[in-house]
Coordinates of C-alpha atoms in Angstrom, one line a residue:
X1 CA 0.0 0.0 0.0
X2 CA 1.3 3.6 -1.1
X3 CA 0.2 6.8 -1.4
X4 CA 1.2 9.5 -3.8
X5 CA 0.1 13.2 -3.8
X6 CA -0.9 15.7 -7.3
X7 CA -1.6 18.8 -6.3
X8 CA -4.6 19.2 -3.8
X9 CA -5.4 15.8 -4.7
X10 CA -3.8 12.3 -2.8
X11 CA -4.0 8.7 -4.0
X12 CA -4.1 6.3 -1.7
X13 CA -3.2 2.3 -3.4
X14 CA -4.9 -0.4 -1.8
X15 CA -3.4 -3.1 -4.3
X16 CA -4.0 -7.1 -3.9
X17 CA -0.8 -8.8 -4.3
X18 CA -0.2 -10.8 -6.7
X19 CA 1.3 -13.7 -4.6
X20 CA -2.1 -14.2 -2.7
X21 CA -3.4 -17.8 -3.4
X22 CA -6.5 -16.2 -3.8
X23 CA -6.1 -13.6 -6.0
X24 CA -7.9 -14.4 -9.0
X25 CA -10.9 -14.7 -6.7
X26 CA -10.2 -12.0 -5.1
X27 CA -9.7 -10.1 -8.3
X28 CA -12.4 -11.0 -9.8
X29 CA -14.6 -9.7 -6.6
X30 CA -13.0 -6.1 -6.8
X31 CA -14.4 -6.2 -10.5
X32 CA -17.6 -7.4 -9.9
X33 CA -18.2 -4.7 -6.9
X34 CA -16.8 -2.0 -9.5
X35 CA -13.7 -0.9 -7.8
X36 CA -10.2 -0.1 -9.3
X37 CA -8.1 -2.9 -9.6
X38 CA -5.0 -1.1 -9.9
X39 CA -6.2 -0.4 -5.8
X40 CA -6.5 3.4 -6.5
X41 CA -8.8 5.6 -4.2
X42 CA -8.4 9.3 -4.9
X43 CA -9.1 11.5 -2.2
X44 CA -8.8 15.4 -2.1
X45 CA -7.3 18.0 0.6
X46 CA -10.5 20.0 0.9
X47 CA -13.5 17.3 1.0
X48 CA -16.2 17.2 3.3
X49 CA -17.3 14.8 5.5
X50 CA -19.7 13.0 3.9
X51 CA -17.4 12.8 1.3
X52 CA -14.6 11.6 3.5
X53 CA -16.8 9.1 4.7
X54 CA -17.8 7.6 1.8
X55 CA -13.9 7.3 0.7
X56 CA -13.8 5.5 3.9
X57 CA -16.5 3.3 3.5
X58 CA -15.2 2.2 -0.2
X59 CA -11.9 1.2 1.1
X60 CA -13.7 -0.7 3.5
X61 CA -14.8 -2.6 1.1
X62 CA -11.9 -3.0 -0.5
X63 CA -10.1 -3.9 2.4
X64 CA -12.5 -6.8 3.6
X65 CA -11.6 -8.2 0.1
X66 CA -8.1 -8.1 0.3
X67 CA -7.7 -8.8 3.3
X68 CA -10.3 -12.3 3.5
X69 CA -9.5 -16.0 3.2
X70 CA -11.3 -18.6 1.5
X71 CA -14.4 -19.1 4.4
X72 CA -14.5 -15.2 4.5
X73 CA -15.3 -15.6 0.3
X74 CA -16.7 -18.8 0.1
X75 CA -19.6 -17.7 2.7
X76 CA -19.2 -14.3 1.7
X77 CA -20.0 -11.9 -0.9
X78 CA -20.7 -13.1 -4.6
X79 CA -23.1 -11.3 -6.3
X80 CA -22.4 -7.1 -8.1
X81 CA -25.8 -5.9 -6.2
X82 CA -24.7 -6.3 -2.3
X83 CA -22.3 -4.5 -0.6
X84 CA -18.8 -5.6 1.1
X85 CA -20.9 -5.9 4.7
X86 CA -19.1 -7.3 7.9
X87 CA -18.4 -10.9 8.0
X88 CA -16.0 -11.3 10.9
X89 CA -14.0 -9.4 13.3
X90 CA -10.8 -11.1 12.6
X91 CA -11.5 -9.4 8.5
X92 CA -12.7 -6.5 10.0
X93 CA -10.2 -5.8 12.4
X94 CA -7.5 -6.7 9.4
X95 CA -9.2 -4.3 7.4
X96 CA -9.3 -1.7 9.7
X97 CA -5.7 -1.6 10.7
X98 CA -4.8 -2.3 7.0
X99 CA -6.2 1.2 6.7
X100 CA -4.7 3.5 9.7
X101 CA -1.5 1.9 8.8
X102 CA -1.4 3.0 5.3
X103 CA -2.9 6.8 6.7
X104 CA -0.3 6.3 9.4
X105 CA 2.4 6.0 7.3
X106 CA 1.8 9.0 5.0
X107 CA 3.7 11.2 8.3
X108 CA 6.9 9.3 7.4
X109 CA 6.4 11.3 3.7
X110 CA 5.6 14.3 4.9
X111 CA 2.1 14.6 3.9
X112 CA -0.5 15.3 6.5
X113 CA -2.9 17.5 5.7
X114 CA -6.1 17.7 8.4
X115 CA -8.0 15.0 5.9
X116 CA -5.4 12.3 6.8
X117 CA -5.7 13.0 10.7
X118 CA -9.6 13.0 9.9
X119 CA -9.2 9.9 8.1
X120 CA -6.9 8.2 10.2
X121 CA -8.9 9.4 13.4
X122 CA -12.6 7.8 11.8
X123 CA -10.5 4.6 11.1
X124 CA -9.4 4.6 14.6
X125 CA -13.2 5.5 16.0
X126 CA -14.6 2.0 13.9
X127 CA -11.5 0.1 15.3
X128 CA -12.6 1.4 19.5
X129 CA -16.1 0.4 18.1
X130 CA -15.1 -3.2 17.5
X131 CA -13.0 -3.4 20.9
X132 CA -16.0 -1.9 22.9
X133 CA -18.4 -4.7 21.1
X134 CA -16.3 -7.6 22.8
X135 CA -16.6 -7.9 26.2
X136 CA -15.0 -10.4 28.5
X137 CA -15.9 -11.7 31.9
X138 CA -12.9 -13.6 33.0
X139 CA -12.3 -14.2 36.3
X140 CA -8.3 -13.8 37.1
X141 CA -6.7 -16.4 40.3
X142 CA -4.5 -14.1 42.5
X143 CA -3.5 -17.0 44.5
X144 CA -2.0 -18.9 41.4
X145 CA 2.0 -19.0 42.2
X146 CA 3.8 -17.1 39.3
X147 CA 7.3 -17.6 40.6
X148 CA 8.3 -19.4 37.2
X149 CA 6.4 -17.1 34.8
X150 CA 8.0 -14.0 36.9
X151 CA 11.7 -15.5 36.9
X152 CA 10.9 -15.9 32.8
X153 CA 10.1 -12.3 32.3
X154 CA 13.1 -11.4 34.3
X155 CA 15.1 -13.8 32.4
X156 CA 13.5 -12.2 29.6
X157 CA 14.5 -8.5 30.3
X158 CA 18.0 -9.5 31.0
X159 CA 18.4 -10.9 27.2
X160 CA 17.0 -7.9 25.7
X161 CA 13.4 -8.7 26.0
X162 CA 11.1 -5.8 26.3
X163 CA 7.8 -5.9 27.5
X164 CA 4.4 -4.3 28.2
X165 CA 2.2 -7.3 29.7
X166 CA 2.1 -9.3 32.6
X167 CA 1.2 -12.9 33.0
X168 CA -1.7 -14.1 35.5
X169 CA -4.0 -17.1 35.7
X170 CA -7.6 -17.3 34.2
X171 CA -10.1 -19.4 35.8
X172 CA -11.0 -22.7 33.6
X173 CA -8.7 -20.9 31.1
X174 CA -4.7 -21.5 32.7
X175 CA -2.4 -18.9 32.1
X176 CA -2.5 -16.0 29.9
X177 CA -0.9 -12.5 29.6
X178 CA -2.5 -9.0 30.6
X179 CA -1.6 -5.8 29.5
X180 CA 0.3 -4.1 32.4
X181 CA -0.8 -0.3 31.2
X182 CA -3.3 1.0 28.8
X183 CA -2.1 -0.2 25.4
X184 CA -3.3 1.7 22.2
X185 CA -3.5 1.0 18.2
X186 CA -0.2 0.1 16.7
X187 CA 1.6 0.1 20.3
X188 CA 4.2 -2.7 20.7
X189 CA 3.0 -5.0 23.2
X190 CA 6.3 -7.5 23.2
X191 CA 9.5 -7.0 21.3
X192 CA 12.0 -10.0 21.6
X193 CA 15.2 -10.2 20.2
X194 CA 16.7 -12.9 17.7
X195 CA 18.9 -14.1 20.9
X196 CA 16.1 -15.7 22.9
X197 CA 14.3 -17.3 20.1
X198 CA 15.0 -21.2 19.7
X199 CA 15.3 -22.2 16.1
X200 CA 16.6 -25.2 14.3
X201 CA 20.4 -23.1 14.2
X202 CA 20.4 -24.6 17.8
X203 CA 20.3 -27.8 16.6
X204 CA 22.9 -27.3 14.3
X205 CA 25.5 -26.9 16.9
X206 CA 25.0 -29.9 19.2
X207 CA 26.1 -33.6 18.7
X208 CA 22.9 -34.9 18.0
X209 CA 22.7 -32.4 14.2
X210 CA 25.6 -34.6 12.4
X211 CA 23.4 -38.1 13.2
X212 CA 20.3 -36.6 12.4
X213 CA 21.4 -34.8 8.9
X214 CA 21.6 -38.1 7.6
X215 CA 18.1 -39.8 8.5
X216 CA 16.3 -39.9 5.3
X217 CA 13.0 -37.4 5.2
X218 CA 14.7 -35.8 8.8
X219 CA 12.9 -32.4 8.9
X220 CA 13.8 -29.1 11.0
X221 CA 10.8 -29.2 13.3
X222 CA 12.0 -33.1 14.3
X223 CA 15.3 -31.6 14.7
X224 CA 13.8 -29.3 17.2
X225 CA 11.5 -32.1 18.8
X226 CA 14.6 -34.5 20.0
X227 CA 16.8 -31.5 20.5
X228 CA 14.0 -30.3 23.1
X229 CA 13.4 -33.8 24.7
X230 CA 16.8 -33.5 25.7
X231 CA 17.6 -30.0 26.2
X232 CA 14.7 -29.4 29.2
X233 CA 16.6 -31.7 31.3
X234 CA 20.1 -29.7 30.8
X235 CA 20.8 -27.8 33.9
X236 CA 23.4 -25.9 32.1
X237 CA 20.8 -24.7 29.2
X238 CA 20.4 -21.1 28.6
X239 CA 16.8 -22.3 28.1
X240 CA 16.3 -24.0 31.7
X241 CA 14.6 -21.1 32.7
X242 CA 12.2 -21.2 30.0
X243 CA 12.1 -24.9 30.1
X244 CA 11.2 -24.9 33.8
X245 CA 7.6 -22.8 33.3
X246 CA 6.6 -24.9 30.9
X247 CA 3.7 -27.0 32.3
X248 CA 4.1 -31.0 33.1
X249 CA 1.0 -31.7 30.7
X250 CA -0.4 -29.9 28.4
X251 CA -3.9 -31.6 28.2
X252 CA -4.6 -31.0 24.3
X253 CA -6.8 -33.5 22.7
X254 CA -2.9 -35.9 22.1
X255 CA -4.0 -36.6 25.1
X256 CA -7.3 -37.8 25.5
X257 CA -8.5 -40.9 27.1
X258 CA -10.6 -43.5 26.3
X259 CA -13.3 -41.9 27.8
X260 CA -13.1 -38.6 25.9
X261 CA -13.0 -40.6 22.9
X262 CA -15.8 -42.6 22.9
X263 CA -17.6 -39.3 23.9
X264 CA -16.7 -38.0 20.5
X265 CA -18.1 -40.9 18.5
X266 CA -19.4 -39.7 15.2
X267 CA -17.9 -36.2 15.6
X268 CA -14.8 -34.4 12.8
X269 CA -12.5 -34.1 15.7
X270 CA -12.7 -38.2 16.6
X271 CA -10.9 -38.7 13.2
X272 CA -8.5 -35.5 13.6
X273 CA -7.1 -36.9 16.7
X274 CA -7.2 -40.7 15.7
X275 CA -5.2 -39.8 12.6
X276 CA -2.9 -37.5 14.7
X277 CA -2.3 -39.9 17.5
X278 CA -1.5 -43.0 15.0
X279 CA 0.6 -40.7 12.9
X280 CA 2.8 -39.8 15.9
X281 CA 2.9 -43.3 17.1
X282 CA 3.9 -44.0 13.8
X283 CA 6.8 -41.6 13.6
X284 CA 8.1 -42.6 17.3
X285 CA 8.3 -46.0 16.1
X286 CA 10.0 -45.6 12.8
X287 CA 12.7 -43.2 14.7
X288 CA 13.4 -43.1 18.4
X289 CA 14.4 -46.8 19.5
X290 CA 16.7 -46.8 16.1
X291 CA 18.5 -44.0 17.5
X292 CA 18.9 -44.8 21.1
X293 CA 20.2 -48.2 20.4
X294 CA 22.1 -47.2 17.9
X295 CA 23.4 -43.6 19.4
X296 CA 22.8 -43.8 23.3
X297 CA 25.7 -41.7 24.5
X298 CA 23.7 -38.8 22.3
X299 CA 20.4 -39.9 22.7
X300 CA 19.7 -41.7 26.0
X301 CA 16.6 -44.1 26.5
X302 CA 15.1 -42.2 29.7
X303 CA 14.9 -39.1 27.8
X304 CA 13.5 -40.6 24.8
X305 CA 9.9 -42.5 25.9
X306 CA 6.7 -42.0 24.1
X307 CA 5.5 -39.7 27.1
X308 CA 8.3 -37.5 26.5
X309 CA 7.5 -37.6 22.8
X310 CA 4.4 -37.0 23.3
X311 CA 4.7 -34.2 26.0
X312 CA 7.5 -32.5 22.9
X313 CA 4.7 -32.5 20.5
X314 CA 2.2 -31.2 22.1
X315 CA 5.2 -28.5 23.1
X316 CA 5.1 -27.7 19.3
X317 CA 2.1 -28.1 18.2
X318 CA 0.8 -25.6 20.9
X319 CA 3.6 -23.2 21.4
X320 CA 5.7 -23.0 18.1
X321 CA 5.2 -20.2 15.8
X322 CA 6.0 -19.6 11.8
X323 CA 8.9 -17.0 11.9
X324 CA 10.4 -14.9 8.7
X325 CA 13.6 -14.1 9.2
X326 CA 16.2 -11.2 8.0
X327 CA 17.3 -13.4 5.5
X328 CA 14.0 -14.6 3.9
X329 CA 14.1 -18.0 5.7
X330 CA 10.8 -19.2 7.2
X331 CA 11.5 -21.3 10.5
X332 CA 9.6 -22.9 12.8
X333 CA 10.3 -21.9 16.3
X334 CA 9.3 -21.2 20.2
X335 CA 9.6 -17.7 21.5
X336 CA 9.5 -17.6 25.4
X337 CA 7.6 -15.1 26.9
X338 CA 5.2 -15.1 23.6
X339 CA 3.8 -18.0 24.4
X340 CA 2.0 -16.4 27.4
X341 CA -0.2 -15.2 24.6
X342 CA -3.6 -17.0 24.4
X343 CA -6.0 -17.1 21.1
X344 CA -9.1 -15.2 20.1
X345 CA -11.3 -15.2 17.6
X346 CA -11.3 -11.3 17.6
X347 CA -7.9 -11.0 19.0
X348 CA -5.3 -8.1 19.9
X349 CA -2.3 -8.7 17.9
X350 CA -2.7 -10.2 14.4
X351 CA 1.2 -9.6 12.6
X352 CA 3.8 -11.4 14.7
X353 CA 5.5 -13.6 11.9
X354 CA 8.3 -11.3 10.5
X355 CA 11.5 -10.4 12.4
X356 CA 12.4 -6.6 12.2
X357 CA 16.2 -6.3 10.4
X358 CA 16.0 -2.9 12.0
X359 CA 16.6 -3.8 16.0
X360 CA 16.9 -8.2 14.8
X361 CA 14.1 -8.5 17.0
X362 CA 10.3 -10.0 16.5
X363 CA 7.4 -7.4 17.6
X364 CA 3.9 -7.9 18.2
X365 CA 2.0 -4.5 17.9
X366 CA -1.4 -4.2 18.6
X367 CA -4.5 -4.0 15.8
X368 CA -6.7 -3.2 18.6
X369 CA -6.9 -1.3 22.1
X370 CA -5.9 -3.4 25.2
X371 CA -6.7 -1.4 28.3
X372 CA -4.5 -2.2 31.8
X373 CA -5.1 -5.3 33.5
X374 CA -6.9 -6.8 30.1
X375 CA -5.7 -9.9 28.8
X376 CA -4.7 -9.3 25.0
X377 CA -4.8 -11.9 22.5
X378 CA -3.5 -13.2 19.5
X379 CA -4.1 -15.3 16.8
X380 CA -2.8 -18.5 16.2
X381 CA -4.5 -18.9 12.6
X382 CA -7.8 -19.3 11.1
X383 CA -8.1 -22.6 12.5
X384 CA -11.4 -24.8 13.2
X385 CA -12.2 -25.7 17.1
X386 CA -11.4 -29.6 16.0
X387 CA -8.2 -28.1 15.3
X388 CA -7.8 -25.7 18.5
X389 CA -8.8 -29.1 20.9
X390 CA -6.4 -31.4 19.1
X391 CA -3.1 -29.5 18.8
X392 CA -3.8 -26.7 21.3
X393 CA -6.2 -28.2 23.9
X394 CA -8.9 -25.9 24.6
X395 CA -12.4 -24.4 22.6
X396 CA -12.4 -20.9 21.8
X397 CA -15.4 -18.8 23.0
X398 CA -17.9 -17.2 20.7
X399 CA -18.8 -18.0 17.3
X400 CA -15.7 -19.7 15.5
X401 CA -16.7 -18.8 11.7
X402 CA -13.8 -21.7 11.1
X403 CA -16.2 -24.7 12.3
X404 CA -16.8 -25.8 8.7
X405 CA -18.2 -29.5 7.8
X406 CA -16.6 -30.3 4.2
X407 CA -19.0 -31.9 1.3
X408 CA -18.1 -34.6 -1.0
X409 CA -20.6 -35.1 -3.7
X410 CA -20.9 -38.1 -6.0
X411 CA -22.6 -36.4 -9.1
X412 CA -21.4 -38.9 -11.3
X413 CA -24.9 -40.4 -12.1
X414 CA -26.7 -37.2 -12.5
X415 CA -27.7 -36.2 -15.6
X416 CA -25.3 -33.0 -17.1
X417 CA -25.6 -32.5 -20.8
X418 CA -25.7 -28.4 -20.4
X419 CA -22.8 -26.5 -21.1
X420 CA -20.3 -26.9 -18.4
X421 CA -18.5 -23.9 -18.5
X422 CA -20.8 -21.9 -16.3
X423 CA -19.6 -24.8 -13.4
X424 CA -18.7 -22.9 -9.6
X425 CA -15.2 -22.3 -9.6
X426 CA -14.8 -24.0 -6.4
X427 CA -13.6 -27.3 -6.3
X428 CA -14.4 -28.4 -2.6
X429 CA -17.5 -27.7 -0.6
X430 CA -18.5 -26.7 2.9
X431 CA -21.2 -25.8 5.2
X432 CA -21.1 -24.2 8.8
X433 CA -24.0 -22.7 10.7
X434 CA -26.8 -21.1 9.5
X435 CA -27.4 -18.8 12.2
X436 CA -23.7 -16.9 11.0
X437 CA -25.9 -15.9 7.8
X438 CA -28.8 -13.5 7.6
X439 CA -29.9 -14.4 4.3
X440 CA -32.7 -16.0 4.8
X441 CA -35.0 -16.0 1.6
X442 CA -36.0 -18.2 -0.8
X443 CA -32.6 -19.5 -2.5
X444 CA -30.7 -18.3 -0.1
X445 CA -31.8 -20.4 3.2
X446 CA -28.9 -19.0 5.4
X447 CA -26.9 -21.7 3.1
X448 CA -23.2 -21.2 1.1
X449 CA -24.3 -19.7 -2.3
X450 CA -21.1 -21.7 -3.7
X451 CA -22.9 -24.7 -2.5
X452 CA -26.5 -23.9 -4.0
X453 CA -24.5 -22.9 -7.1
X454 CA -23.2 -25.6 -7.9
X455 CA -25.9 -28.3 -6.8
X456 CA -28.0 -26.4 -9.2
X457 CA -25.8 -26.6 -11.8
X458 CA -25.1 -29.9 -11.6
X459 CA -28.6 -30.9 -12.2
X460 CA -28.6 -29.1 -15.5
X461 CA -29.8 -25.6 -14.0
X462 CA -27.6 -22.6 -15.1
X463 CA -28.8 -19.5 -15.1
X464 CA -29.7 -19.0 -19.1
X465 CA -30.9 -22.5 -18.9
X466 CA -34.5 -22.8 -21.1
X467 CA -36.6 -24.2 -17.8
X468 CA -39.6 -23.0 -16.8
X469 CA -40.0 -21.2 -13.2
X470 CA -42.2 -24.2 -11.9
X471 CA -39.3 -26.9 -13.0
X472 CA -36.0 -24.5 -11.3
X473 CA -38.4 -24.9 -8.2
X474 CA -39.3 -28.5 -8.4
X475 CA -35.0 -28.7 -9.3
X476 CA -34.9 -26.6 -5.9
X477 CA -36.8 -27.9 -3.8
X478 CA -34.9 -31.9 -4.8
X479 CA -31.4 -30.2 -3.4
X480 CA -33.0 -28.8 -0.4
X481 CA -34.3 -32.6 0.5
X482 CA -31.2 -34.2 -0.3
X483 CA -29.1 -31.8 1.8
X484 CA -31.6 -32.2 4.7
X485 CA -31.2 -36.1 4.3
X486 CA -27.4 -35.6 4.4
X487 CA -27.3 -34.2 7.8
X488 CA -30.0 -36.0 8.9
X489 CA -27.3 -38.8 8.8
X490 CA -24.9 -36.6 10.3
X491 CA -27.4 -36.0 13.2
X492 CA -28.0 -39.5 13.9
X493 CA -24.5 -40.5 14.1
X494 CA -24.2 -37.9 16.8
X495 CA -26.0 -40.3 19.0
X496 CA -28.2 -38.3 22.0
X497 CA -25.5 -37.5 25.5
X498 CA -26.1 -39.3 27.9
X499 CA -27.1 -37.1 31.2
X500 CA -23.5 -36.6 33.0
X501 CA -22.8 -34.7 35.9
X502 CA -20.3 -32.9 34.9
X503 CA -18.2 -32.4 38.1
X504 CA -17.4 -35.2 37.9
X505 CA -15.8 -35.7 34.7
X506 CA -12.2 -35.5 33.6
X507 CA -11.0 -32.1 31.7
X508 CA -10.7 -34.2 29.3
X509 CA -14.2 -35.6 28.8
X510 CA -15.7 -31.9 29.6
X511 CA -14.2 -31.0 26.8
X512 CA -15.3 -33.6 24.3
X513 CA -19.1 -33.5 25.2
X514 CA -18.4 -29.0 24.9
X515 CA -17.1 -29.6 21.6
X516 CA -19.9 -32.6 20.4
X517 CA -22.3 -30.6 21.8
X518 CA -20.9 -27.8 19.6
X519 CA -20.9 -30.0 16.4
X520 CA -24.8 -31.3 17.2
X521 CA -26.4 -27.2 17.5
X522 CA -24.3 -26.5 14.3
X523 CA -25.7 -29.5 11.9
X524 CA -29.2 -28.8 13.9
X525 CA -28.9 -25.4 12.3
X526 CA -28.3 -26.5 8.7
X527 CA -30.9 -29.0 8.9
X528 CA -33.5 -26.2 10.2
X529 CA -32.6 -24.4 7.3
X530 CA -32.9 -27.1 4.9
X531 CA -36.5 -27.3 6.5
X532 CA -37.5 -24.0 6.3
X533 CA -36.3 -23.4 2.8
X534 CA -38.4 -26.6 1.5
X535 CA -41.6 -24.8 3.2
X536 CA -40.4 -21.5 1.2
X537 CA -40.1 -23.4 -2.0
X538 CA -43.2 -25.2 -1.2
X539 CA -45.5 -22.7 -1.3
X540 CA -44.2 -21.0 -4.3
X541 CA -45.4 -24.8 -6.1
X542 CA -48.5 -24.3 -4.0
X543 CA -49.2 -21.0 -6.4
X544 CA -48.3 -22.2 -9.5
X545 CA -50.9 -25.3 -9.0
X546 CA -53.2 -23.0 -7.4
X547 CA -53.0 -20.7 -10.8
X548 CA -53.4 -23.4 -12.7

């Protein structure tokens, strides 16, 4: 994003790169909704506010394109007549600080006429607006000992780490870090240096990197898993600090009983951790008793057992972060202290991933207010609560716009002798639930257009196809009843719960009747829409007889 100035007039460029894997999507979105794709927004020094506001609103629009994923466009906006409306606060939020960055940054060039600061202070106003709409009641434990998260931070500070939060406990939520003064838009909440971040050049420089170089299909991120299986227990490690406030379990859905797994029965996240669990078991198998038989002096048997595998994984899995380095290398790696952060769906820091070659160091600024004493979030992806339970062991609160169920159609025996070039552009399907939609009406049904699209479609009903109005309902109302007998399955598998009382059951059963419970209201909402669209459609027939 740039901005360029000719004479009283400024142009702002909101351009869609061209290495997004979605930009031909997304491009041909910002055509269809009629706006420049060269990403131009012209703006003059003297305009009103109504004016000003409707600049605003426009690259609002813009923004929420750029700036979504696939859900955000597969459930999203499709059609030239509608406008770019709000479809999450994670887009909204991007889109927001996507805009008082590039306003922000017009002061480094000198131009800052009173319609920036207007600008910049209405993008600012919409960004308190979203921070004032979530609200939080989470009780903090003030008789939680913090001895080992406080001797991290001042290990932390002595290496160069400087920061603006504090770390307290949450009830039924563990630990988490607060904001220790009133933190605003674009502050720095944590800046940590190079020094204290644990990367695979670690590995590189012990005993153990010459023996594992030469194990076929050896990755950097297994690197990392033996070297920290063995590196916790060093009492000499610059990292025993760190290493020491980790926890002694991290209760993610690895490690999930029987119990908890014949709660899930029939549920996605049953088969998520399944295939997780074997695929680990697989991997300890195939590598750890090889090398401490072969290599015990380097890799010792004690430190190597499946629990301590297991306990390393989960390690990675929940605390390991994507990191872009000064010289363009992407690395997987922990950063102590950062993993204080917990995860929200509308969180407080969004762009952590890049190291600054300025000050070497990796800074997480803030895309959103954080007052004192409020704990701030990040984001550890657009990621699906299956996902969240398995690798990070918890379920985020509020509505997680990620909780898709993926289709697969066999279409093969229906009969498709139109023209198939008008086919939906999508090549995989999903649902999620109605009630995120307000698009209600008749073929609509609070349901993924995509999804309609291409159901109609592959029944032989395109949009210039020669049918009558009576047969596209008849052709309608068929998809409706097959998608309701879908998850009508789906429901059934999810056999009714059993009354429990919850006390006493493990955290780890608690969780999987939270999430299969989750998983029920969401497929109860698709096939209540289903139901209600077939009455819509129904009574549309009901006229054409009737006129008839």
């Amino acid at each position: 994003m740039a901005t360029y100035q000719v004479d009283d007039e400024f142009e702002l460029v909101m351009e869609l790169s061209a290495k997004d894997n979605l930009f031909e999507k997304k491009r041909k979105l910002l055509e269809l909704k009629g706006f420049d794709l060269e990403g131009k927004v012209i703006i003059k020094s003297n305009c009103s506010g109504k004016f000003l506001n409707s600049v605003l609103e426009e690259m609002i629009q813009r923004a929420r394109i750029i700036h979504s994923d696939e859900v955000d466009l597969y459930f999203g906006w499709n059609d030239a007549v509608h406008p770019v409306e709000f479809c999450s606060q994670r887009n909204e939020l991007e889109s927001l600080y996507s805009i008082f960055s590039l306003v922000d940054k017009s002061k480094d060039q000198q131009i800052q006429p009173k319609v920036f600061q207007d600008l910049r202070n209405a993008t600012l106003d919409l960004i308190h607006n979203i921070g004032n709409s979530i609200k939080e009641d989470v009780k903090t434990l003030a008789t939680r000992n913090l001895d080992k998260e406080k001797c991290l931070l001042q290990w932390g500070e002595s290496n160069g780490v400087k920061s603006r939060l504090a770390i307290a406990y949450f009830e039924g939520a563990g630990r988490g870090a607060i904001a220790s003064e009133d933190l605003e838009v674009g502050d720095t909440a944590l800046q940590i240096p190079v020094s204290v971040i644990i990367s695979e050049d670690l590995v590189h420089k012990t005993s153990m990197f010459p023996v594992l170089e030469k194990v076929e299909g050896m990755s950097s991120e297994t690197m990392l898993l033996l070297w920290s299986m063995k590196e916790k227990h060093d009492i000499k490690s610059k990292f025993k600090i760190y290493f020491d406030s980790l926890p002694e379990t991290f209760n993610t859905g690895l490690s999930f009983g029987i119990d908890a797994i014949m709660a899930l029965e029939g549920t996605l996240l049953l088969e998520e951790i399944v295939q997780a669990k074997e695929h680990l078991r697989s991997q300890y198998d195939d590598l750890i008793p090889s090398l401490c038989k072969n290599y015990p002096h380097i890799f010792p048997s004690e430190l190597y057992t499946w629990d301590e595998f297991l306990w390393a994984c989960e390690l990675w899995y929940s605390n390991s972060m994507k990191i872009m380095f000064s010289d363009g290398k992407l690395k997987t790696c922990l950063v102590p202290i950062a993993g204080f952060l917990n995860h929200s769906i509308s969180p407080h820091i969004m762009h952590y991933g890049r190291v600054d070659s300025t000050t070497n160091s990796l800074k997480f600024p803030l895309v959103r207010p954080c007052k004192a004493g409020e704990q701030c979030y990040l984001t550890y992806g657009n990621l699906s609560s299956s996902h969240l339970i398995t690798f990070y062991g918890f379920l985020p609160k509020g509505d997680n716009r990620y909780n898709v169920i993926p289709l697969d159609f066999d279409l093969s025996e229906v009969d498709n002798t139109e023209d198939t070039s008008h086919t939906s552009n999508w090549s995989t399907h999903m649902v999620r639930a109605t009630w995120l939609s307000n698009n209600h009406g008749i073929f609509h049904y609070r349901l993924p257009p995509p999804l309609l699209e291409h159901l109609r479609e592959a029944r032989g009903l395109f949009p210039q196809s020669n049918v009558t109005a009576q047969e596209n309902l008849e052709i309608e109302l068929e998809i409706l009843e097959d998608l309701q007998s879908t998850f009508d399955a789906m429901m059934q598998n999810l056999d009714e719960m059993e009354p429990l009382v919850r006390e006493n059951c493990d955290w780890d059963v608690k969780l999987a009747l939270d999430y299969k419970a989750l998983q029920r209201r969401i497929i109860s909402s698709i096939v209540n829409s289903c139901y209600a669209g077939r009455r819509l459609v129904e009574n549309d027939l009901e006229k054409f007889t009737n006129s008839g």
